[in-house]
Amino acid sequence: MEYLSLGKILDSFGLDGTLKIYSTTTNGKMRYKTGATVFLFNPKNNERTECKVLNYRHNGLFDFVKLDKIQNKDDAISKKGCEIHVEKNQNDLQKGQYYFCDLVGCKILDNLGKNLGIVSEIEEFPAQLTLRVKRDKQEDFFVPFVKEFIKEVDITKKVIVINVIEGLL
């Protein structure tokens, strides 16, 4: 089973054990629905504990989540540094949507098949998502993840074909 990280636990929020989480998901409202299953993941020992969401709210960069297995502030504090995971499910995506982790590592090719580099990360700017592309012995370049630039995405082959315009590279 593959998992996606929704964020990292920073601290407790309140006395009831609500977790303050630095969010790395763009869809917390769906991921943290009341009754949804999430997993507490401890990177120190690779343990994953299944939990149910009791309550959720979002503020800025942070998600505030109450889980059934965290009963009080001390329980929450003991989970600092842990991550919240969900099972990766391709059925959660609509056509043309991708998980960030699936885009990272994809080869970027131009319309003629020339290899331009590898996606090293996804940047979130106010206007749109943008791919950061790492090149050998050259500066990184950025490709807006919009249809004007992205011609084809093949996650199984780890390839993205882009339209190169003047000034992009």
mmCIF file of C-alpha atoms in Angstrom:
data_model
loop_
_atom_site.group_PDB
_atom_site.id
_atom_site.type_symbol
_atom_site.label_atom_id
_atom_site.label_comp_id
_atom_site.label_asym_id
_atom_site.label_seq_id
_atom_site.Cartn_x
_atom_site.Cartn_y
_atom_site.Cartn_z
ATOM 1 C CA MET A 1 0.000 0.000 0.000
ATOM 2 C CA GLU A 2 1.212 3.507 -0.850
ATOM 3 C CA TYR A 3 0.502 6.507 1.367
ATOM 4 C CA LEU A 4 0.290 10.265 0.877
ATOM 5 C CA SER A 5 1.406 12.734 3.518
ATOM 6 C CA LEU A 6 -1.171 15.375 4.485
ATOM 7 C CA GLY A 7 1.139 17.217 6.853
ATOM 8 C CA LYS A 8 3.432 17.184 9.853
ATOM 9 C CA ILE A 9 2.272 17.506 13.463
ATOM 10 C CA LEU A 10 3.733 20.621 15.053
ATOM 11 C CA ASP A 11 2.011 20.716 18.426
ATOM 12 C CA SER A 12 -1.149 20.363 20.440
ATOM 13 C CA PHE A 13 -3.891 22.953 20.078
ATOM 14 C CA GLY A 14 -6.050 23.144 23.181
ATOM 15 C CA LEU A 15 -6.561 20.729 26.025
ATOM 16 C CA ASP A 16 -8.638 18.119 24.157
ATOM 17 C CA GLY A 17 -5.721 16.817 22.064
ATOM 18 C CA THR A 18 -6.492 18.623 18.822
ATOM 19 C CA LEU A 19 -3.402 18.463 16.623
ATOM 20 C CA LYS A 20 -1.829 21.504 14.965
ATOM 21 C CA ILE A 21 -0.572 20.247 11.605
ATOM 22 C CA TYR A 22 1.578 21.997 9.022
ATOM 23 C CA SER A 23 -0.512 21.202 5.951
ATOM 24 C CA THR A 24 0.959 19.723 2.773
ATOM 25 C CA THR A 25 -2.380 18.891 1.167
ATOM 26 C CA THR A 26 -4.457 21.121 -1.045
ATOM 27 C CA ASN A 27 -7.642 19.266 -0.159
ATOM 28 C CA GLY A 28 -7.860 19.125 3.636
ATOM 29 C CA LYS A 29 -11.625 19.571 3.636
ATOM 30 C CA MET A 30 -12.070 16.281 1.772
ATOM 31 C CA ARG A 31 -9.212 14.424 3.493
ATOM 32 C CA TYR A 32 -10.316 15.289 7.029
ATOM 33 C CA LYS A 33 -14.064 14.688 6.717
ATOM 34 C CA THR A 34 -15.598 13.547 9.987
ATOM 35 C CA GLY A 35 -15.238 9.758 10.150
ATOM 36 C CA ALA A 36 -12.457 9.597 7.540
ATOM 37 C CA THR A 37 -9.583 7.205 8.138
ATOM 38 C CA VAL A 38 -6.093 8.685 8.448
ATOM 39 C CA PHE A 39 -2.851 7.275 9.778
ATOM 40 C CA LEU A 40 -0.451 8.678 12.346
ATOM 41 C CA PHE A 41 2.996 7.914 10.970
ATOM 42 C CA ASN A 42 6.052 8.023 13.220
ATOM 43 C CA PRO A 43 9.148 8.409 10.994
ATOM 44 C CA LYS A 44 11.475 7.418 13.857
ATOM 45 C CA ASN A 45 10.186 3.850 14.015
ATOM 46 C CA ASN A 46 8.092 3.641 10.812
ATOM 47 C CA GLU A 47 4.958 2.825 12.822
ATOM 48 C CA ARG A 48 1.596 3.708 11.332
ATOM 49 C CA THR A 49 -1.519 3.917 13.531
ATOM 50 C CA GLU A 50 -5.017 4.016 12.021
ATOM 51 C CA CYS A 51 -7.268 6.794 13.370
ATOM 52 C CA LYS A 52 -10.672 8.321 12.651
ATOM 53 C CA VAL A 53 -11.189 12.044 12.183
ATOM 54 C CA LEU A 54 -13.546 13.599 14.744
ATOM 55 C CA ASN A 55 -13.192 17.265 13.837
ATOM 56 C CA TYR A 56 -11.341 19.511 11.369
ATOM 57 C CA ARG A 57 -10.730 23.165 10.643
ATOM 58 C CA HIS A 58 -8.176 25.030 8.567
ATOM 59 C CA ASN A 59 -6.429 28.350 9.151
ATOM 60 C CA GLY A 60 -3.668 29.624 6.867
ATOM 61 C CA LEU A 61 -0.919 27.007 6.574
ATOM 62 C CA PHE A 62 -2.301 24.905 9.397
ATOM 63 C CA ASP A 63 -4.885 22.172 9.796
ATOM 64 C CA PHE A 64 -6.393 21.595 13.228
ATOM 65 C CA VAL A 65 -7.526 17.996 13.517
ATOM 66 C CA LYS A 66 -9.056 16.008 16.366
ATOM 67 C CA LEU A 67 -8.474 12.245 16.082
ATOM 68 C CA ASP A 68 -10.138 9.454 18.035
ATOM 69 C CA LYS A 69 -6.841 8.027 19.333
ATOM 70 C CA ILE A 70 -5.566 11.341 20.755
ATOM 71 C CA GLN A 71 -7.400 11.975 24.024
ATOM 72 C CA ASN A 72 -5.650 14.989 25.553
ATOM 73 C CA LYS A 73 -2.913 17.592 25.228
ATOM 74 C CA ASP A 74 -0.191 15.208 26.470
ATOM 75 C CA ASP A 75 -1.145 12.597 23.833
ATOM 76 C CA ALA A 76 -0.975 15.299 21.165
ATOM 77 C CA ILE A 77 2.391 16.629 22.338
ATOM 78 C CA SER A 78 3.810 13.103 22.231
ATOM 79 C CA LYS A 79 2.994 13.030 18.487
ATOM 80 C CA LYS A 80 5.096 16.096 17.588
ATOM 81 C CA GLY A 81 7.130 15.346 14.466
ATOM 82 C CA CYS A 82 4.786 12.590 13.319
ATOM 83 C CA GLU A 83 2.994 12.868 9.994
ATOM 84 C CA ILE A 84 -0.611 12.352 8.985
ATOM 85 C CA HIS A 85 -0.978 9.923 6.064
ATOM 86 C CA VAL A 86 -3.826 8.610 3.946
ATOM 87 C CA GLU A 87 -3.905 5.668 1.588
ATOM 88 C CA LYS A 88 -3.086 6.716 -1.960
ATOM 89 C CA ASN A 89 -6.101 6.098 -4.160
ATOM 90 C CA GLN A 90 -6.095 7.022 -7.859
ATOM 91 C CA ASN A 91 -9.927 6.979 -7.771
ATOM 92 C CA ASP A 92 -9.817 10.185 -5.679
ATOM 93 C CA LEU A 93 -8.507 12.037 -8.738
ATOM 94 C CA GLN A 94 -10.483 13.418 -11.648
ATOM 95 C CA LYS A 95 -9.156 13.275 -15.207
ATOM 96 C CA GLY A 96 -6.198 15.637 -15.561
ATOM 97 C CA GLN A 97 -5.429 15.669 -11.830
ATOM 98 C CA TYR A 98 -2.240 14.204 -10.386
ATOM 99 C CA TYR A 99 -0.630 13.666 -7.029
ATOM 100 C CA PHE A 100 2.393 15.905 -6.529
ATOM 101 C CA CYS A 101 4.473 12.868 -5.562
ATOM 102 C CA ASP A 102 3.685 11.278 -8.962
ATOM 103 C CA LEU A 103 4.852 14.368 -10.871
ATOM 104 C CA VAL A 104 8.151 14.652 -9.002
ATOM 105 C CA GLY A 105 10.782 12.617 -10.828
ATOM 106 C CA CYS A 106 9.087 12.833 -14.223
ATOM 107 C CA LYS A 107 11.274 13.581 -17.252
ATOM 108 C CA ILE A 108 10.408 16.809 -19.029
ATOM 109 C CA LEU A 109 10.505 16.504 -22.824
ATOM 110 C CA ASP A 110 9.890 19.142 -25.484
ATOM 111 C CA ASN A 111 7.561 18.547 -28.466
ATOM 112 C CA LEU A 112 10.439 16.903 -30.372
ATOM 113 C CA GLY A 113 11.268 14.472 -27.554
ATOM 114 C CA LYS A 114 14.404 16.263 -26.322
ATOM 115 C CA ASN A 115 15.052 15.654 -22.614
ATOM 116 C CA LEU A 116 15.037 19.012 -20.803
ATOM 117 C CA GLY A 117 15.367 17.816 -17.203
ATOM 118 C CA ILE A 118 13.557 16.203 -14.275
ATOM 119 C CA VAL A 119 10.740 17.599 -12.104
ATOM 120 C CA SER A 120 12.345 18.177 -8.701
ATOM 121 C CA GLU A 121 9.359 19.713 -6.916
ATOM 122 C CA ILE A 122 5.979 21.360 -7.310
ATOM 123 C CA GLU A 123 5.780 25.047 -6.397
ATOM 124 C CA GLU A 124 2.433 26.548 -5.400
ATOM 125 C CA PHE A 125 2.106 30.130 -6.587
ATOM 126 C CA PRO A 126 -1.094 32.191 -6.330
ATOM 127 C CA ALA A 127 -1.770 31.990 -10.070
ATOM 128 C CA GLN A 128 -1.102 28.262 -10.583
ATOM 129 C CA LEU A 129 0.974 25.242 -9.709
ATOM 130 C CA THR A 130 4.423 25.290 -11.272
ATOM 131 C CA LEU A 131 6.912 22.502 -11.947
ATOM 132 C CA ARG A 132 10.522 23.153 -10.910
ATOM 133 C CA VAL A 133 12.727 21.365 -13.428
ATOM 134 C CA LYS A 134 16.298 20.437 -12.523
ATOM 135 C CA ARG A 135 18.835 20.339 -15.352
ATOM 136 C CA ASP A 136 22.393 19.017 -15.526
ATOM 137 C CA LYS A 137 24.960 21.797 -15.060
ATOM 138 C CA GLN A 138 22.343 24.528 -15.661
ATOM 139 C CA GLU A 139 19.953 26.522 -13.515
ATOM 140 C CA ASP A 140 16.526 25.102 -12.771
ATOM 141 C CA PHE A 141 13.640 26.388 -14.845
ATOM 142 C CA PHE A 142 9.927 26.606 -14.095
ATOM 143 C CA VAL A 143 6.954 25.379 -16.110
ATOM 144 C CA PRO A 144 3.449 26.568 -15.191
ATOM 145 C CA PHE A 145 1.199 23.524 -14.845
ATOM 146 C CA VAL A 146 -1.433 24.830 -17.262
ATOM 147 C CA LYS A 147 -2.660 23.477 -20.606
ATOM 148 C CA GLU A 148 -0.776 26.132 -22.602
ATOM 149 C CA PHE A 149 2.507 24.546 -21.459
ATOM 150 C CA ILE A 150 1.627 20.962 -20.510
ATOM 151 C CA LYS A 151 0.887 18.894 -23.611
ATOM 152 C CA GLU A 152 0.978 15.371 -22.181
ATOM 153 C CA VAL A 153 1.420 13.702 -18.800
ATOM 154 C CA ASP A 154 2.179 9.989 -18.615
ATOM 155 C CA ILE A 155 2.593 9.018 -14.968
ATOM 156 C CA THR A 156 3.257 5.339 -15.741
ATOM 157 C CA LYS A 157 6.211 6.259 -17.998
ATOM 158 C CA LYS A 158 7.173 9.222 -15.726
ATOM 159 C CA VAL A 159 7.169 11.619 -18.712
ATOM 160 C CA ILE A 160 5.716 15.097 -19.201
ATOM 161 C CA VAL A 161 5.766 16.724 -22.645
ATOM 162 C CA ILE A 162 5.753 20.519 -22.635
ATOM 163 C CA ASN A 163 5.363 23.320 -25.133
ATOM 164 C CA VAL A 164 8.565 25.394 -25.002
ATOM 165 C CA ILE A 165 8.058 29.093 -25.636
ATOM 166 C CA GLU A 166 10.743 31.731 -26.045
ATOM 167 C CA GLY A 167 12.225 32.708 -22.693
ATOM 168 C CA LEU A 168 11.048 29.578 -20.835
ATOM 169 C CA LEU A 169 14.479 27.986 -20.704
#
